[in-house]
PDB file of C-alpha atoms in Angstrom:
ATOM      1  CA  THR A   1      66.565  30.439 -50.413  1.00 58.00           C
ATOM      2  CA  GLN A   2      63.813  27.698 -50.224  1.00 69.00           C
ATOM      3  CA  LEU A   3      59.688  28.601 -51.582  1.00 86.00           C
ATOM      4  CA  LEU A   4      58.381  26.140 -49.375  1.00 93.00           C
ATOM      5  CA  GLU A   5      59.811  24.772 -46.137  1.00 95.00           C
ATOM      6  CA  GLN A   6      58.802  21.675 -44.568  1.00 96.00           C
ATOM      7  CA  SER A   7      58.866  20.449 -41.385  1.00 96.00           C
ATOM      8  CA  PRO A   8      60.631  19.221 -39.519  1.00 97.00           C
ATOM      9  CA  GLN A   9      62.902  16.847 -42.097  1.00 96.00           C
ATOM     10  CA  PHE A  10      63.473  14.246 -40.217  1.00 97.00           C
ATOM     11  CA  LEU A  11      60.967  11.878 -38.204  1.00 97.00           C
ATOM     12  CA  SER A  12      60.998   8.230 -36.335  1.00 97.00           C
ATOM     13  CA  ILE A  13      58.090   6.861 -34.900  1.00 97.00           C
ATOM     14  CA  GLN A  14      56.990   3.440 -33.914  1.00 97.00           C
ATOM     15  CA  GLU A  15      53.844   1.750 -35.958  1.00 97.00           C
ATOM     16  CA  GLY A  16      50.350   3.312 -34.578  1.00 97.00           C
ATOM     17  CA  GLU A  17      51.518   6.297 -33.316  1.00 97.00           C
ATOM     18  CA  ASN A  18      50.029   9.585 -34.677  1.00 97.00           C
ATOM     19  CA  LEU A  19      51.700  12.696 -36.718  1.00 97.00           C
ATOM     20  CA  THR A  20      51.781  15.733 -38.663  1.00 98.00           C
ATOM     21  CA  VAL A  21      54.395  17.001 -40.807  1.00 98.00           C
ATOM     22  CA  TYR A  22      54.608  20.895 -42.231  1.00 97.00           C
ATOM     23  CA  CYS A  23      54.571  22.723 -45.561  1.00 97.00           C
ATOM     24  CA  ASN A  24      54.982  26.671 -44.915  1.00 96.00           C
ATOM     25  CA  SER A  25      55.738  29.457 -47.461  1.00 94.00           C
ATOM     26  CA  SER A  26      54.672  33.152 -47.470  1.00 91.00           C
ATOM     27  CA  SER A  27      53.614  33.332 -51.121  1.00 90.00           C
ATOM     28  CA  VAL A  28      50.174  31.991 -52.769  1.00 89.00           C
ATOM     29  CA  PHE A  29      50.475  29.096 -54.511  1.00 90.00           C
ATOM     30  CA  SER A  30      46.873  28.158 -56.898  1.00 86.00           C
ATOM     31  CA  SER A  31      47.021  24.660 -55.984  1.00 89.00           C
ATOM     32  CA  LEU A  32      49.963  22.357 -54.044  1.00 92.00           C
ATOM     33  CA  GLN A  33      50.372  18.513 -54.659  1.00 94.00           C
ATOM     34  CA  TRP A  34      51.597  15.983 -52.113  1.00 97.00           C
ATOM     35  CA  TYR A  35      54.058  13.541 -53.269  1.00 97.00           C
ATOM     36  CA  ARG A  36      54.861  10.121 -51.641  1.00 97.00           C
ATOM     37  CA  GLN A  37      58.876   8.869 -52.419  1.00 97.00           C
ATOM     38  CA  GLU A  38      60.286   5.488 -51.972  1.00 95.00           C
ATOM     39  CA  PRO A  39      64.066   4.970 -51.736  1.00 91.00           C
ATOM     40  CA  GLY A  40      65.205   4.281 -55.296  1.00 91.00           C
ATOM     41  CA  GLU A  41      61.810   4.988 -57.142  1.00 94.00           C
ATOM     42  CA  GLY A  42      60.311   9.000 -57.964  1.00 96.00           C
ATOM     43  CA  PRO A  43      58.232  11.268 -56.338  1.00 96.00           C
ATOM     44  CA  VAL A  44      53.864   9.376 -56.364  1.00 96.00           C
ATOM     45  CA  LEU A  45      51.484  12.248 -55.902  1.00 95.00           C
ATOM     46  CA  LEU A  46      48.864  11.875 -53.308  1.00 96.00           C
ATOM     47  CA  VAL A  47      46.925  13.964 -53.227  1.00 95.00           C
ATOM     48  CA  THR A  48      46.230  18.470 -54.685  1.00 93.00           C
ATOM     49  CA  VAL A  49      43.884  20.773 -52.748  1.00 93.00           C
ATOM     50  CA  VAL A  50      43.047  24.127 -54.572  1.00 90.00           C
ATOM     51  CA  THR A  51      40.317  25.296 -52.284  1.00 91.00           C
ATOM     52  CA  GLY A  52      41.894  27.561 -49.449  1.00 93.00           C
ATOM     53  CA  GLY A  53      40.782  25.099 -46.073  1.00 94.00           C
ATOM     54  CA  GLU A  54      40.078  22.542 -48.033  1.00 95.00           C
ATOM     55  CA  VAL A  55      40.843  19.101 -46.452  1.00 97.00           C
ATOM     56  CA  LYS A  56      41.407  16.088 -48.095  1.00 96.00           C
ATOM     57  CA  LYS A  57      41.551  12.365 -46.625  1.00 96.00           C
ATOM     58  CA  LEU A  58      43.035   8.828 -48.287  1.00 94.00           C
ATOM     59  CA  LYS A  59      42.884   6.248 -46.515  1.00 95.00           C
ATOM     60  CA  ARG A  60      44.640   7.128 -42.880  1.00 97.00           C
ATOM     61  CA  LEU A  61      46.047  10.502 -44.373  1.00 97.00           C
ATOM     62  CA  THR A  62      44.515  13.970 -43.992  1.00 98.00           C
ATOM     63  CA  PHE A  63      45.520  16.455 -46.072  1.00 97.00           C
ATOM     64  CA  GLN A  64      44.712  20.726 -45.429  1.00 97.00           C
ATOM     65  CA  PHE A  65      45.211  23.432 -47.202  1.00 96.00           C
ATOM     66  CA  GLY A  66      45.629  26.674 -45.255  1.00 95.00           C
ATOM     67  CA  ASP A  67      42.964  29.302 -45.404  1.00 94.00           C
ATOM     68  CA  ALA A  68      45.395  31.936 -47.474  1.00 94.00           C
ATOM     69  CA  ARG A  69      46.200  28.900 -49.101  1.00 92.00           C
ATOM     70  CA  LYS A  70      50.059  29.414 -47.952  1.00 93.00           C
ATOM     71  CA  ASP A  71      50.313  26.240 -46.420  1.00 95.00           C
ATOM     72  CA  SER A  72      49.731  22.900 -45.895  1.00 97.00           C
ATOM     73  CA  SER A  73      49.451  19.671 -43.356  1.00 97.00           C
ATOM     74  CA  LEU A  74      49.640  16.090 -43.515  1.00 98.00           C
ATOM     75  CA  HIS A  75      48.364  14.133 -40.910  1.00 98.00           C
ATOM     76  CA  ILE A  76      48.942  10.600 -40.533  1.00 97.00           C
ATOM     77  CA  THR A  77      46.843   8.203 -37.603  1.00 97.00           C
ATOM     78  CA  ALA A  78      48.113   4.788 -36.866  1.00 97.00           C
ATOM     79  CA  ALA A  79      51.434   5.055 -39.224  1.00 97.00           C
ATOM     80  CA  GLN A  80      52.134   1.564 -40.643  1.00 97.00           C
ATOM     81  CA  PRO A  81      55.236   0.317 -41.225  1.00 96.00           C
ATOM     82  CA  GLY A  82      54.423   0.635 -45.239  1.00 95.00           C
ATOM     83  CA  ASP A  83      54.514   4.370 -44.820  1.00 96.00           C
ATOM     84  CA  THR A  84      57.709   4.837 -44.948  1.00 97.00           C
ATOM     85  CA  GLY A  85      58.877   7.466 -47.302  1.00 97.00           C
ATOM     86  CA  LEU A  86      60.742  11.127 -48.221  1.00 97.00           C
ATOM     87  CA  TYR A  87      56.763  13.238 -48.158  1.00 98.00           C
ATOM     88  CA  LEU A  88      57.187  15.831 -50.575  1.00 97.00           C
ATOM     89  CA  CYS A  89      54.956  19.435 -50.879  1.00 96.00           C
ATOM     90  CA  ALA A  90      54.835  21.145 -54.540  1.00 94.00           C
ATOM     91  CA  GLY A  91      53.229  24.235 -55.058  1.00 92.00           C
ATOM     92  CA  VAL A  92      52.651  26.045 -58.580  1.00 85.00           C
ATOM     93  CA  VAL A  93      54.211  29.243 -59.055  1.00 82.00           C
ATOM     94  CA  ILE A  94      54.270  31.077 -62.265  1.00 80.00           C
ATOM     95  CA  THR A  95      56.919  32.435 -63.411  1.00 75.00           C
ATOM     96  CA  GLN A  96      58.257  35.578 -64.922  1.00 76.00           C
ATOM     97  CA  GLY A  97      57.589  33.754 -68.253  1.00 75.00           C
ATOM     98  CA  GLY A  98      53.960  32.988 -68.136  1.00 78.00           C
ATOM     99  CA  SER A  99      54.131  29.881 -67.457  1.00 75.00           C
ATOM    100  CA  GLU A 100      52.767  27.711 -64.495  1.00 78.00           C
ATOM    101  CA  LYS A 101      55.478  25.966 -62.074  1.00 81.00           C
ATOM    102  CA  LEU A 102      56.075  23.086 -59.930  1.00 87.00           C
ATOM    103  CA  VAL A 103      58.094  24.688 -56.938  1.00 90.00           C
ATOM    104  CA  PHE A 104      58.668  20.879 -54.675  1.00 93.00           C
ATOM    105  CA  GLY A 105      59.679  21.545 -50.720  1.00 95.00           C
ATOM    106  CA  LYS A 106      62.886  19.487 -50.305  1.00 95.00           C
ATOM    107  CA  GLY A 107      60.208  16.708 -47.608  1.00 96.00           C
ATOM    108  CA  THR A 108      59.896  14.402 -44.999  1.00 97.00           C
ATOM    109  CA  LYS A 109      61.695  11.670 -44.575  1.00 97.00           C
ATOM    110  CA  LEU A 110      59.558   9.137 -42.286  1.00 97.00           C
ATOM    111  CA  THR A 111      60.533   6.474 -40.512  1.00 97.00           C
ATOM    112  CA  VAL A 112      58.156   4.183 -39.120  1.00 97.00           C
ATOM    113  CA  ASN A 113      59.958   1.667 -37.088  1.00 96.00           C
ATOM    114  CA  PRO A 114      57.539  -1.923 -36.351  1.00 95.00           C
TER     115      PRO A 114
ATOM    116  CA  ASP B   1      50.872   0.317 -69.528  1.00 63.00           C
ATOM    117  CA  ALA B   2      54.459   1.256 -68.496  1.00 82.00           C
ATOM    118  CA  GLY B   3      55.454   4.446 -67.002  1.00 94.00           C
ATOM    119  CA  VAL B   4      57.892   6.560 -67.333  1.00 97.00           C
ATOM    120  CA  ILE B   5      60.912   4.772 -69.376  1.00 97.00           C
ATOM    121  CA  GLN B   6      64.783   6.330 -68.419  1.00 98.00           C
ATOM    122  CA  SER B   7      67.928   5.561 -68.547  1.00 97.00           C
ATOM    123  CA  PRO B   8      70.544   4.482 -66.994  1.00 97.00           C
ATOM    124  CA  ARG B   9      69.417   3.824 -64.268  1.00 97.00           C
ATOM    125  CA  HIS B  10      73.577   4.640 -62.335  1.00 97.00           C
ATOM    126  CA  GLU B  11      76.361   6.485 -64.360  1.00 97.00           C
ATOM    127  CA  VAL B  12      79.963   7.184 -63.008  1.00 98.00           C
ATOM    128  CA  THR B  13      81.189   9.067 -65.338  1.00 97.00           C
ATOM    129  CA  GLU B  14      84.912  11.274 -64.639  1.00 97.00           C
ATOM    130  CA  MET B  15      84.776  14.645 -64.950  1.00 97.00           C
ATOM    131  CA  GLY B  16      85.295  16.276 -68.348  1.00 97.00           C
ATOM    132  CA  GLN B  17      83.365  13.736 -69.933  1.00 97.00           C
ATOM    133  CA  GLU B  18      79.585  13.505 -71.756  1.00 97.00           C
ATOM    134  CA  VAL B  19      76.460  12.576 -69.899  1.00 98.00           C
ATOM    135  CA  THR B  20      73.295  11.855 -72.184  1.00 98.00           C
ATOM    136  CA  LEU B  21      70.893  10.789 -70.000  1.00 98.00           C
ATOM    137  CA  ARG B  22      67.567   9.989 -71.631  1.00 98.00           C
ATOM    138  CA  CYS B  23      63.527   9.541 -71.037  1.00 98.00           C
ATOM    139  CA  LYS B  24      60.991   7.820 -72.385  1.00 98.00           C
ATOM    140  CA  PRO B  25      57.534   9.731 -71.381  1.00 97.00           C
ATOM    141  CA  ILE B  26      53.809   8.157 -70.929  1.00 96.00           C
ATOM    142  CA  SER B  27      52.754   7.580 -74.442  1.00 95.00           C
ATOM    143  CA  GLY B  28      49.838  10.085 -75.580  1.00 93.00           C
ATOM    144  CA  HIS B  29      51.509  12.022 -72.678  1.00 94.00           C
ATOM    145  CA  ASN B  30      52.223  16.742 -74.004  1.00 92.00           C
ATOM    146  CA  SER B  31      54.312  17.057 -71.233  1.00 92.00           C
ATOM    147  CA  LEU B  32      58.179  16.640 -70.507  1.00 95.00           C
ATOM    148  CA  PHE B  33      59.256  17.912 -66.669  1.00 95.00           C
ATOM    149  CA  TRP B  34      63.281  17.050 -65.733  1.00 97.00           C
ATOM    150  CA  TYR B  35      64.175  17.351 -62.496  1.00 97.00           C
ATOM    151  CA  ARG B  36      67.796  17.159 -60.384  1.00 97.00           C
ATOM    152  CA  GLN B  37      67.392  16.300 -56.164  1.00 96.00           C
ATOM    153  CA  THR B  38      69.667  16.901 -54.207  1.00 94.00           C
ATOM    154  CA  MET B  39      70.665  16.349 -50.111  1.00 89.00           C
ATOM    155  CA  MET B  40      71.709  20.228 -50.746  1.00 89.00           C
ATOM    156  CA  ARG B  41      68.962  21.577 -52.110  1.00 90.00           C
ATOM    157  CA  GLY B  42      66.273  19.278 -52.638  1.00 92.00           C
ATOM    158  CA  LEU B  43      63.889  18.421 -55.735  1.00 94.00           C
ATOM    159  CA  GLU B  44      64.715  21.401 -58.763  1.00 93.00           C
ATOM    160  CA  LEU B  45      62.875  20.866 -62.098  1.00 92.00           C
ATOM    161  CA  LEU B  46      65.575  22.291 -64.971  1.00 95.00           C
ATOM    162  CA  ILE B  47      63.277  22.683 -67.909  1.00 94.00           C
ATOM    163  CA  TYR B  48      60.147  21.003 -68.986  1.00 91.00           C
ATOM    164  CA  PHE B  49      58.639  20.829 -73.031  1.00 94.00           C
ATOM    165  CA  ASN B  50      54.937  20.691 -73.987  1.00 91.00           C
ATOM    166  CA  ASN B  51      54.155  19.476 -77.236  1.00 92.00           C
ATOM    167  CA  ASN B  52      57.955  18.469 -77.373  1.00 94.00           C
ATOM    168  CA  VAL B  53      58.225  22.336 -77.259  1.00 93.00           C
ATOM    169  CA  PRO B  54      61.046  23.743 -74.790  1.00 93.00           C
ATOM    170  CA  ILE B  55      58.412  25.718 -72.319  1.00 87.00           C
ATOM    171  CA  ASP B  56      60.380  27.331 -69.553  1.00 86.00           C
ATOM    172  CA  ASP B  57      64.502  26.036 -69.231  1.00 89.00           C
ATOM    173  CA  SER B  58      65.494  29.065 -66.893  1.00 87.00           C
ATOM    174  CA  GLY B  59      66.663  25.868 -63.933  1.00 89.00           C
ATOM    175  CA  MET B  60      68.619  24.765 -66.520  1.00 93.00           C
ATOM    176  CA  PRO B  61      72.390  25.362 -64.269  1.00 86.00           C
ATOM    177  CA  GLU B  62      74.573  26.255 -66.718  1.00 84.00           C
ATOM    178  CA  ASP B  63      75.664  26.393 -70.584  1.00 91.00           C
ATOM    179  CA  ARG B  64      76.998  23.208 -69.532  1.00 95.00           C
ATOM    180  CA  PHE B  65      73.500  21.780 -70.084  1.00 97.00           C
ATOM    181  CA  SER B  66      70.395  21.085 -72.551  1.00 97.00           C
ATOM    182  CA  ALA B  67      67.912  19.579 -73.106  1.00 97.00           C
ATOM    183  CA  LYS B  68      65.923  18.297 -76.542  1.00 97.00           C
ATOM    184  CA  MET B  69      62.135  16.413 -77.501  1.00 97.00           C
ATOM    185  CA  PRO B  70      62.671  15.567 -80.877  1.00 96.00           C
ATOM    186  CA  ASN B  71      59.411  13.513 -80.738  1.00 95.00           C
ATOM    187  CA  ALA B  72      56.563  12.744 -78.370  1.00 94.00           C
ATOM    188  CA  SER B  73      58.184   9.645 -77.101  1.00 95.00           C
ATOM    189  CA  PHE B  74      61.241  10.766 -76.335  1.00 96.00           C
ATOM    190  CA  SER B  75      63.734  13.178 -74.747  1.00 98.00           C
ATOM    191  CA  THR B  76      67.518  13.577 -73.608  1.00 98.00           C
ATOM    192  CA  LEU B  77      69.000  15.976 -71.211  1.00 98.00           C
ATOM    193  CA  LYS B  78      73.143  16.457 -71.255  1.00 98.00           C
ATOM    194  CA  ILE B  79      75.762  17.727 -69.930  1.00 97.00           C
ATOM    195  CA  GLN B  80      79.303  18.651 -71.641  1.00 96.00           C
ATOM    196  CA  PRO B  81      81.740  18.554 -69.964  1.00 96.00           C
ATOM    197  CA  SER B  82      80.731  17.012 -66.727  1.00 96.00           C
ATOM    198  CA  GLU B  83      81.328  18.222 -63.277  1.00 96.00           C
ATOM    199  CA  PRO B  84      81.193  16.531 -59.446  1.00 97.00           C
ATOM    200  CA  ARG B  85      78.504  18.662 -58.721  1.00 95.00           C
ATOM    201  CA  ASP B  86      76.637  17.137 -61.649  1.00 97.00           C
ATOM    202  CA  SER B  87      76.346  14.609 -58.751  1.00 97.00           C
ATOM    203  CA  ALA B  88      72.712  13.268 -58.219  1.00 97.00           C
ATOM    204  CA  VAL B  89      69.675  11.543 -59.268  1.00 98.00           C
ATOM    205  CA  TYR B  90      67.694  13.326 -62.411  1.00 98.00           C
ATOM    206  CA  PHE B  91      64.427  12.824 -63.044  1.00 98.00           C
ATOM    207  CA  CYS B  92      62.460  12.659 -65.857  1.00 98.00           C
ATOM    208  CA  ALA B  93      58.415  12.860 -65.397  1.00 96.00           C
ATOM    209  CA  SER B  94      55.361  13.043 -67.774  1.00 95.00           C
ATOM    210  CA  SER B  95      51.949  14.594 -67.810  1.00 93.00           C
ATOM    211  CA  PHE B  96      49.018  14.026 -69.431  1.00 90.00           C
ATOM    212  CA  LEU B  97      47.492  18.088 -69.583  1.00 79.00           C
ATOM    213  CA  TYR B  98      49.822  21.382 -71.301  1.00 70.00           C
ATOM    214  CA  THR B  99      49.956  22.606 -67.248  1.00 69.00           C
ATOM    215  CA  SER B 100      51.868  21.691 -64.417  1.00 62.00           C
ATOM    216  CA  ALA B 101      49.038  22.020 -62.182  1.00 70.00           C
ATOM    217  CA  GLU B 102      48.244  18.487 -63.225  1.00 81.00           C
ATOM    218  CA  GLU B 103      49.805  14.868 -61.637  1.00 88.00           C
ATOM    219  CA  GLN B 104      53.215  14.845 -63.056  1.00 92.00           C
ATOM    220  CA  TYR B 105      54.369  11.027 -63.258  1.00 95.00           C
ATOM    221  CA  PHE B 106      58.207  10.049 -62.240  1.00 96.00           C
ATOM    222  CA  GLY B 107      60.161   7.730 -63.218  1.00 97.00           C
ATOM    223  CA  PRO B 108      62.471   6.181 -61.426  1.00 96.00           C
ATOM    224  CA  GLY B 109      65.570   8.444 -61.925  1.00 97.00           C
ATOM    225  CA  THR B 110      69.057   7.702 -63.895  1.00 98.00           C
ATOM    226  CA  ARG B 111      71.589   7.881 -60.508  1.00 98.00           C
ATOM    227  CA  LEU B 112      74.825  10.204 -61.647  1.00 98.00           C
ATOM    228  CA  THR B 113      78.265  10.028 -60.349  1.00 98.00           C
ATOM    229  CA  VAL B 114      80.760  12.388 -61.591  1.00 98.00           C
ATOM    230  CA  THR B 115      84.553  11.817 -60.442  1.00 96.00           C
TER     231      THR B 115
END
């Protein structure tokens, strides 16, 4: 069972379109991160959200953390081919041993066609 | 500054062979993480170290997997014996602070194929 469910799994759109991808869980997270991963590379952090209801903007990307800190969304305005990649959300959980651990969703694979 | 360095980038081996993956974290970072990524299971944390000490190895699949961090600038992930189901991309990541809530910097990964 995946702790973080991301949807859609795949998304193919044309340049200039808007899109939203989702990251949902039944668990509460102290913080949530979004990463982008390009083929043949490791994930790169885009943003960290900490407060319920928080909205952060990074150029054409808007990230929102749900009020209950269980879910998050990423909205891209006027998508460009350079936005193509795998978008991963990751939440911090506390293990039974008391340590912190970052748990990742499976990601949304976005393709923006010119 | 150089990012996280992993070697080899690609490894093809036969079932039963020993495989050693290597990682050099970013200088000055105190935490190091090993992940495995597959299509079926996504990105999974295998083990992480703080100040060279293993903190959580609950993600290590079984006894065939072992990880060491003999000093602050080097870590290895060893699989012995390897099996076809171990085929995946293995990532090493490092972070500055003693918590996984901080930004993790990922290496380019090692693509392992076990035939």
